Amino acid sequence: MVDRLANSEANTRRINIVENCFGAAGQPLTIPGRVLIGEGVLTKLCRKKPKARQFFLFNDILVYGNIVIQKKKYNKQHIIPLENVTIDSIKDEGDLRNGWLIKTPTKSFAVYAATATEKSEWMNHINKCVTDLLSKSGKTPSNEHAAVWVPDSEATVCMRCQKAKFTPVNRRHHCRKCGFVVCGPCSEKRFLLPSQSSKPVRICDFCYDLLSTGDMATCQPTRSDSYSQSLKSPLNDVSDDDDDDDSS
């Protein structure tokens, strides 16, 4: 069915509409063979609080952006190549229900659908697209993925030293290797993680020591579902990253 739609006028019109909704700031999305599989609003777990984002699933990429005017205008376009994606279901916790992880070497995050049926459909379609892409390219699924950041609201003290309390002066930081919320003194070092940046990025002392000795696997988060615990009320502390961009 995807092959049949690839060069159809209806598919081209749908993709053009998506392009226009992102405006001049968005990247062109129309290329030969690309098919728009589906679209919808998902709740993305950002570092300060869950936020609604518009998602578009194509047969080769996943695109999402901030909603400015529903069905008419979106901004801050993000494009994720599907061949780098793996997904994992998340258990329901409190108000966070019908969720799953979207994991890539560059960035990983949690999203939540409105219903269990919607979650199942999204996950099935994503898995089908990834499987088809890998089958055609002969590539194997990626074993490396960026850590999912623990939300700010889940850490009132540094997750490494367990002592430093976060305040408007003592700001929160995120280790780019394990995703933990850490204080400044526990994350003063930088390390080059080529899949995430061309420049050295902030990591905690624990991960730095392991990376420096070559024991990279141990740096992975000890629990992948830390972000799925029930969210407390969002805190007003100033952090080192822009929550609206939620990618730095």
mmCIF file of C-alpha atoms in Angstrom:
data_model
loop_
_atom_site.group_PDB
_atom_site.id
_atom_site.type_symbol
_atom_site.label_atom_id
_atom_site.label_comp_id
_atom_site.label_asym_id
_atom_site.label_seq_id
_atom_site.Cartn_x
_atom_site.Cartn_y
_atom_site.Cartn_z
ATOM 1 C CA MET A 1 0.000 0.000 0.000
ATOM 2 C CA VAL A 2 2.846 2.376 0.832
ATOM 3 C CA ASP A 3 4.435 1.791 -2.580
ATOM 4 C CA ARG A 4 1.110 2.494 -4.253
ATOM 5 C CA LEU A 5 0.735 5.808 -2.423
ATOM 6 C CA ALA A 6 4.331 6.945 -2.935
ATOM 7 C CA ASN A 7 3.735 8.858 -6.144
ATOM 8 C CA SER A 8 0.035 9.577 -5.807
ATOM 9 C CA GLU A 9 -1.356 13.100 -6.041
ATOM 10 C CA ALA A 10 -3.225 12.662 -2.763
ATOM 11 C CA ASN A 11 -0.001 11.815 -0.905
ATOM 12 C CA THR A 12 1.827 14.743 -2.482
ATOM 13 C CA ARG A 13 -0.947 17.128 -1.426
ATOM 14 C CA ARG A 14 -0.885 15.840 2.152
ATOM 15 C CA ILE A 15 2.886 16.287 2.428
ATOM 16 C CA ASN A 16 2.675 19.783 0.918
ATOM 17 C CA ILE A 17 0.099 20.726 3.546
ATOM 18 C CA VAL A 18 2.468 19.576 6.301
ATOM 19 C CA GLU A 19 5.316 21.573 4.747
ATOM 20 C CA ASN A 20 3.169 24.690 4.589
ATOM 21 C CA CYS A 21 2.121 24.305 8.231
ATOM 22 C CA PHE A 22 5.773 24.574 9.285
ATOM 23 C CA GLY A 23 6.383 27.572 7.035
ATOM 24 C CA ALA A 24 9.716 28.800 5.742
ATOM 25 C CA ALA A 25 11.530 27.758 8.925
ATOM 26 C CA GLY A 26 10.768 24.075 8.315
ATOM 27 C CA GLN A 27 12.764 21.761 6.083
ATOM 28 C CA PRO A 28 11.275 20.521 2.800
ATOM 29 C CA LEU A 29 9.583 17.156 3.261
ATOM 30 C CA THR A 30 8.631 16.144 -0.282
ATOM 31 C CA ILE A 31 11.031 13.608 -1.787
ATOM 32 C CA PRO A 32 10.405 10.713 -4.201
ATOM 33 C CA GLY A 33 9.071 7.646 -2.446
ATOM 34 C CA ARG A 34 8.125 9.362 0.811
ATOM 35 C CA VAL A 35 4.642 8.616 2.124
ATOM 36 C CA LEU A 36 2.736 10.286 4.950
ATOM 37 C CA ILE A 37 1.456 7.378 7.039
ATOM 38 C CA GLY A 38 -0.404 9.273 9.744
ATOM 39 C CA GLU A 39 -0.438 12.222 12.104
ATOM 40 C CA GLY A 40 -1.742 13.236 15.504
ATOM 41 C CA VAL A 41 -1.162 15.058 18.766
ATOM 42 C CA LEU A 42 0.931 13.258 21.390
ATOM 43 C CA THR A 43 1.993 14.435 24.819
ATOM 44 C CA LYS A 44 5.782 14.671 24.937
ATOM 45 C CA LEU A 45 7.497 14.490 28.310
ATOM 46 C CA CYS A 46 9.724 17.573 28.341
ATOM 47 C CA ARG A 47 12.195 18.437 31.073
ATOM 48 C CA LYS A 48 9.823 20.703 33.014
ATOM 49 C CA LYS A 49 6.393 19.291 32.240
ATOM 50 C CA PRO A 50 4.477 17.244 29.641
ATOM 51 C CA LYS A 51 3.559 19.244 26.536
ATOM 52 C CA ALA A 52 1.350 18.602 23.506
ATOM 53 C CA ARG A 53 3.284 18.203 20.251
ATOM 54 C CA GLN A 54 2.084 17.524 16.720
ATOM 55 C CA PHE A 55 3.637 14.358 15.240
ATOM 56 C CA PHE A 56 3.749 13.218 11.612
ATOM 57 C CA LEU A 57 4.774 9.673 10.738
ATOM 58 C CA PHE A 58 6.233 9.116 7.282
ATOM 59 C CA ASN A 59 7.545 5.835 5.915
ATOM 60 C CA ASP A 60 11.141 6.973 6.503
ATOM 61 C CA ILE A 61 11.067 9.783 9.082
ATOM 62 C CA LEU A 62 9.196 10.963 12.170
ATOM 63 C CA VAL A 63 8.522 14.703 12.320
ATOM 64 C CA TYR A 64 7.200 16.726 15.240
ATOM 65 C CA GLY A 65 6.823 20.336 16.254
ATOM 66 C CA ASN A 66 5.200 22.798 18.606
ATOM 67 C CA ILE A 67 1.539 23.561 18.005
ATOM 68 C CA VAL A 68 0.921 27.231 17.229
ATOM 69 C CA ILE A 69 -2.473 26.860 15.539
ATOM 70 C CA GLN A 70 -3.888 23.343 15.373
ATOM 71 C CA LYS A 71 -3.962 21.964 11.798
ATOM 72 C CA LYS A 72 -2.634 25.276 10.486
ATOM 73 C CA LYS A 73 0.694 26.292 11.963
ATOM 74 C CA TYR A 74 3.580 24.537 13.742
ATOM 75 C CA ASN A 75 7.115 25.585 14.593
ATOM 76 C CA LYS A 76 10.406 24.167 15.933
ATOM 77 C CA GLN A 77 10.390 21.281 13.476
ATOM 78 C CA HIS A 78 12.300 18.131 14.474
ATOM 79 C CA ILE A 79 13.042 15.352 11.966
ATOM 80 C CA ILE A 80 14.056 11.873 13.136
ATOM 81 C CA PRO A 81 15.251 9.214 10.617
ATOM 82 C CA LEU A 82 13.222 6.094 11.385
ATOM 83 C CA GLU A 83 16.024 3.645 10.638
ATOM 84 C CA ASN A 84 17.723 4.924 13.818
ATOM 85 C CA VAL A 85 14.604 4.542 15.973
ATOM 86 C CA THR A 86 13.738 1.885 18.523
ATOM 87 C CA ILE A 87 10.620 2.058 20.689
ATOM 88 C CA ASP A 88 9.711 0.570 24.063
ATOM 89 C CA SER A 89 6.384 0.569 25.852
ATOM 90 C CA ILE A 90 6.076 2.369 29.207
ATOM 91 C CA LYS A 91 3.929 1.194 32.094
ATOM 92 C CA ASP A 92 1.062 3.471 33.112
ATOM 93 C CA GLU A 93 1.871 5.624 36.140
ATOM 94 C CA GLY A 94 -0.680 8.039 37.611
ATOM 95 C CA ASP A 95 -1.720 10.595 35.013
ATOM 96 C CA LEU A 96 0.933 9.382 32.580
ATOM 97 C CA ARG A 97 -0.777 6.658 30.577
ATOM 98 C CA ASN A 98 -0.532 5.035 27.130
ATOM 99 C CA GLY A 99 3.126 5.927 26.700
ATOM 100 C CA TRP A 100 6.203 4.640 24.958
ATOM 101 C CA LEU A 101 9.832 5.587 24.438
ATOM 102 C CA ILE A 102 11.215 6.883 21.165
ATOM 103 C CA LYS A 103 14.946 6.172 21.294
ATOM 104 C CA THR A 104 17.648 7.290 18.865
ATOM 105 C CA PRO A 105 21.436 7.711 19.124
ATOM 106 C CA THR A 106 20.974 11.497 19.130
ATOM 107 C CA LYS A 107 17.942 11.968 21.365
ATOM 108 C CA SER A 108 15.462 9.855 23.312
ATOM 109 C CA PHE A 109 12.180 10.838 24.919
ATOM 110 C CA ALA A 110 8.803 9.591 26.121
ATOM 111 C CA VAL A 111 5.443 10.302 24.480
ATOM 112 C CA TYR A 112 1.884 9.521 25.540
ATOM 113 C CA ALA A 113 -1.259 8.942 23.476
ATOM 114 C CA ALA A 114 -4.818 9.769 24.514
ATOM 115 C CA THR A 115 -5.975 6.123 24.470
ATOM 116 C CA ALA A 116 -4.533 2.621 24.569
ATOM 117 C CA THR A 117 -5.808 2.013 21.036
ATOM 118 C CA GLU A 118 -4.045 5.103 19.736
ATOM 119 C CA LYS A 119 -0.833 4.007 21.439
ATOM 120 C CA SER A 120 -1.060 0.557 19.863
ATOM 121 C CA GLU A 121 -1.640 2.011 16.398
ATOM 122 C CA TRP A 122 1.281 4.431 16.668
ATOM 123 C CA MET A 123 3.665 1.745 17.895
ATOM 124 C CA ASN A 124 2.566 -0.785 15.270
ATOM 125 C CA HIS A 125 2.955 1.713 12.432
ATOM 126 C CA ILE A 126 6.357 2.914 13.656
ATOM 127 C CA ASN A 127 7.635 -0.641 14.039
ATOM 128 C CA LYS A 128 6.373 -1.565 10.571
ATOM 129 C CA CYS A 129 8.097 1.431 8.983
ATOM 130 C CA VAL A 130 11.378 0.737 10.801
ATOM 131 C CA THR A 131 11.278 -2.962 9.855
ATOM 132 C CA ASP A 132 10.624 -2.161 6.183
ATOM 133 C CA LEU A 133 13.443 0.407 6.090
ATOM 134 C CA LEU A 134 15.987 -1.922 7.664
ATOM 135 C CA SER A 135 14.897 -4.755 5.382
ATOM 136 C CA LYS A 136 15.440 -2.629 2.269
ATOM 137 C CA SER A 137 18.776 -1.195 3.418
ATOM 138 C CA GLY A 138 20.166 -4.396 4.923
ATOM 139 C CA LYS A 139 21.151 -2.495 8.061
ATOM 140 C CA THR A 140 20.762 -3.765 11.599
ATOM 141 C CA PRO A 141 18.806 -1.954 14.335
ATOM 142 C CA SER A 142 20.808 0.603 16.298
ATOM 143 C CA ASN A 143 22.047 -0.637 19.675
ATOM 144 C CA GLU A 144 23.087 2.819 20.841
ATOM 145 C CA HIS A 145 20.630 5.426 22.018
ATOM 146 C CA ALA A 146 20.793 8.669 23.939
ATOM 147 C CA ALA A 147 19.608 8.634 27.530
ATOM 148 C CA VAL A 148 16.073 9.742 28.306
ATOM 149 C CA TRP A 149 16.318 12.812 30.506
ATOM 150 C CA VAL A 150 14.787 12.586 33.968
ATOM 151 C CA PRO A 151 12.274 15.466 34.290
ATOM 152 C CA ASP A 152 13.309 18.388 36.486
ATOM 153 C CA SER A 153 10.301 17.820 38.734
ATOM 154 C CA GLU A 154 11.562 14.394 39.800
ATOM 155 C CA ALA A 155 14.758 15.706 41.380
ATOM 156 C CA THR A 156 14.788 18.117 44.324
ATOM 157 C CA VAL A 157 18.417 17.184 45.038
ATOM 158 C CA CYS A 158 21.328 16.116 42.819
ATOM 159 C CA MET A 159 20.857 12.523 41.698
ATOM 160 C CA ARG A 160 24.613 11.834 41.992
ATOM 161 C CA CYS A 161 25.828 13.411 45.244
ATOM 162 C CA GLN A 162 22.379 13.221 46.867
ATOM 163 C CA LYS A 163 23.252 16.370 48.822
ATOM 164 C CA ALA A 164 22.976 19.515 46.724
ATOM 165 C CA LYS A 165 19.456 20.938 46.829
ATOM 166 C CA PHE A 166 18.214 22.740 43.742
ATOM 167 C CA THR A 167 17.247 26.400 44.106
ATOM 168 C CA PRO A 168 16.969 29.378 41.715
ATOM 169 C CA VAL A 169 20.699 29.862 42.363
ATOM 170 C CA ASN A 170 21.802 26.218 42.404
ATOM 171 C CA ARG A 171 20.539 25.242 38.984
ATOM 172 C CA ARG A 172 19.656 21.870 37.511
ATOM 173 C CA HIS A 173 21.779 20.308 34.774
ATOM 174 C CA HIS A 174 21.386 17.093 32.802
ATOM 175 C CA CYS A 175 24.118 14.562 32.135
ATOM 176 C CA ARG A 176 24.008 13.815 28.409
ATOM 177 C CA LYS A 177 25.156 10.247 28.965
ATOM 178 C CA CYS A 178 22.880 8.961 31.752
ATOM 179 C CA GLY A 179 20.113 11.603 31.682
ATOM 180 C CA PHE A 180 20.257 12.213 35.444
ATOM 181 C CA VAL A 181 19.501 15.626 36.962
ATOM 182 C CA VAL A 182 22.732 16.797 38.590
ATOM 183 C CA CYS A 183 24.207 19.858 40.253
ATOM 184 C CA GLY A 184 26.931 22.032 38.736
ATOM 185 C CA PRO A 185 29.832 20.658 40.815
ATOM 186 C CA CYS A 186 28.844 17.089 39.859
ATOM 187 C CA SER A 187 28.800 17.926 36.119
ATOM 188 C CA GLU A 188 31.683 20.283 35.437
ATOM 189 C CA LYS A 189 33.358 17.995 32.922
ATOM 190 C CA ARG A 190 32.733 17.631 29.193
ATOM 191 C CA PHE A 191 33.125 14.584 26.973
ATOM 192 C CA LEU A 192 32.741 14.063 23.237
ATOM 193 C CA LEU A 193 29.673 11.951 22.421
ATOM 194 C CA PRO A 194 29.803 11.954 18.592
ATOM 195 C CA SER A 195 26.237 10.685 18.162
ATOM 196 C CA GLN A 196 24.894 13.688 20.073
ATOM 197 C CA SER A 197 27.206 16.583 19.202
ATOM 198 C CA SER A 198 30.367 17.539 17.346
ATOM 199 C CA LYS A 199 31.562 19.277 20.517
ATOM 200 C CA PRO A 200 32.150 17.887 24.034
ATOM 201 C CA VAL A 201 28.938 17.916 26.065
ATOM 202 C CA ARG A 202 28.135 18.113 29.782
ATOM 203 C CA ILE A 203 28.280 14.812 31.626
ATOM 204 C CA CYS A 204 28.307 13.920 35.311
ATOM 205 C CA ASP A 205 31.506 12.933 37.129
ATOM 206 C CA PHE A 206 30.335 9.321 37.438
ATOM 207 C CA CYS A 207 29.894 8.908 33.675
ATOM 208 C CA TYR A 208 33.100 10.840 32.961
ATOM 209 C CA ASP A 209 35.155 8.433 35.069
ATOM 210 C CA LEU A 210 33.611 5.418 33.335
ATOM 211 C CA LEU A 211 33.961 6.896 29.863
ATOM 212 C CA SER A 212 37.579 7.832 30.538
ATOM 213 C CA THR A 213 38.379 4.221 31.380
ATOM 214 C CA GLY A 214 36.478 2.902 28.384
ATOM 215 C CA ASP A 215 33.652 1.354 30.405
ATOM 216 C CA MET A 216 30.968 3.145 28.393
ATOM 217 C CA ALA A 217 28.198 0.560 28.765
ATOM 218 C CA THR A 218 28.051 1.045 32.527
ATOM 219 C CA CYS A 219 27.128 4.706 32.013
ATOM 220 C CA GLN A 220 23.722 3.818 30.702
ATOM 221 C CA PRO A 221 20.864 4.709 33.068
ATOM 222 C CA THR A 222 20.235 2.033 35.665
ATOM 223 C CA ARG A 223 16.486 2.444 35.193
ATOM 224 C CA SER A 224 14.915 3.381 31.891
ATOM 225 C CA ASP A 225 11.561 4.216 33.382
ATOM 226 C CA SER A 226 12.645 6.953 35.804
ATOM 227 C CA TYR A 227 10.750 9.584 33.836
ATOM 228 C CA SER A 228 7.548 7.529 34.016
ATOM 229 C CA GLN A 229 7.037 7.943 37.726
ATOM 230 C CA SER A 230 4.114 10.132 38.720
ATOM 231 C CA LEU A 231 5.028 13.754 38.101
ATOM 232 C CA LYS A 232 5.068 16.136 40.991
ATOM 233 C CA SER A 233 3.979 19.731 40.511
ATOM 234 C CA PRO A 234 6.395 21.457 38.092
ATOM 235 C CA LEU A 235 9.040 23.452 39.935
ATOM 236 C CA ASN A 236 9.866 27.056 39.155
ATOM 237 C CA ASP A 237 13.635 26.698 39.488
ATOM 238 C CA VAL A 238 15.724 28.182 36.719
ATOM 239 C CA SER A 239 17.519 25.506 34.694
ATOM 240 C CA ASP A 240 20.397 25.533 32.234
ATOM 241 C CA ASP A 241 18.307 24.481 29.224
ATOM 242 C CA ASP A 242 15.328 25.968 27.400
ATOM 243 C CA ASP A 243 12.299 23.796 28.125
ATOM 244 C CA ASP A 244 10.440 25.116 25.085
ATOM 245 C CA ASP A 245 13.207 23.835 22.847
ATOM 246 C CA ASP A 246 13.718 20.771 25.062
ATOM 247 C CA SER A 247 16.573 19.528 22.906
ATOM 248 C CA SER A 248 19.679 21.203 24.319
#
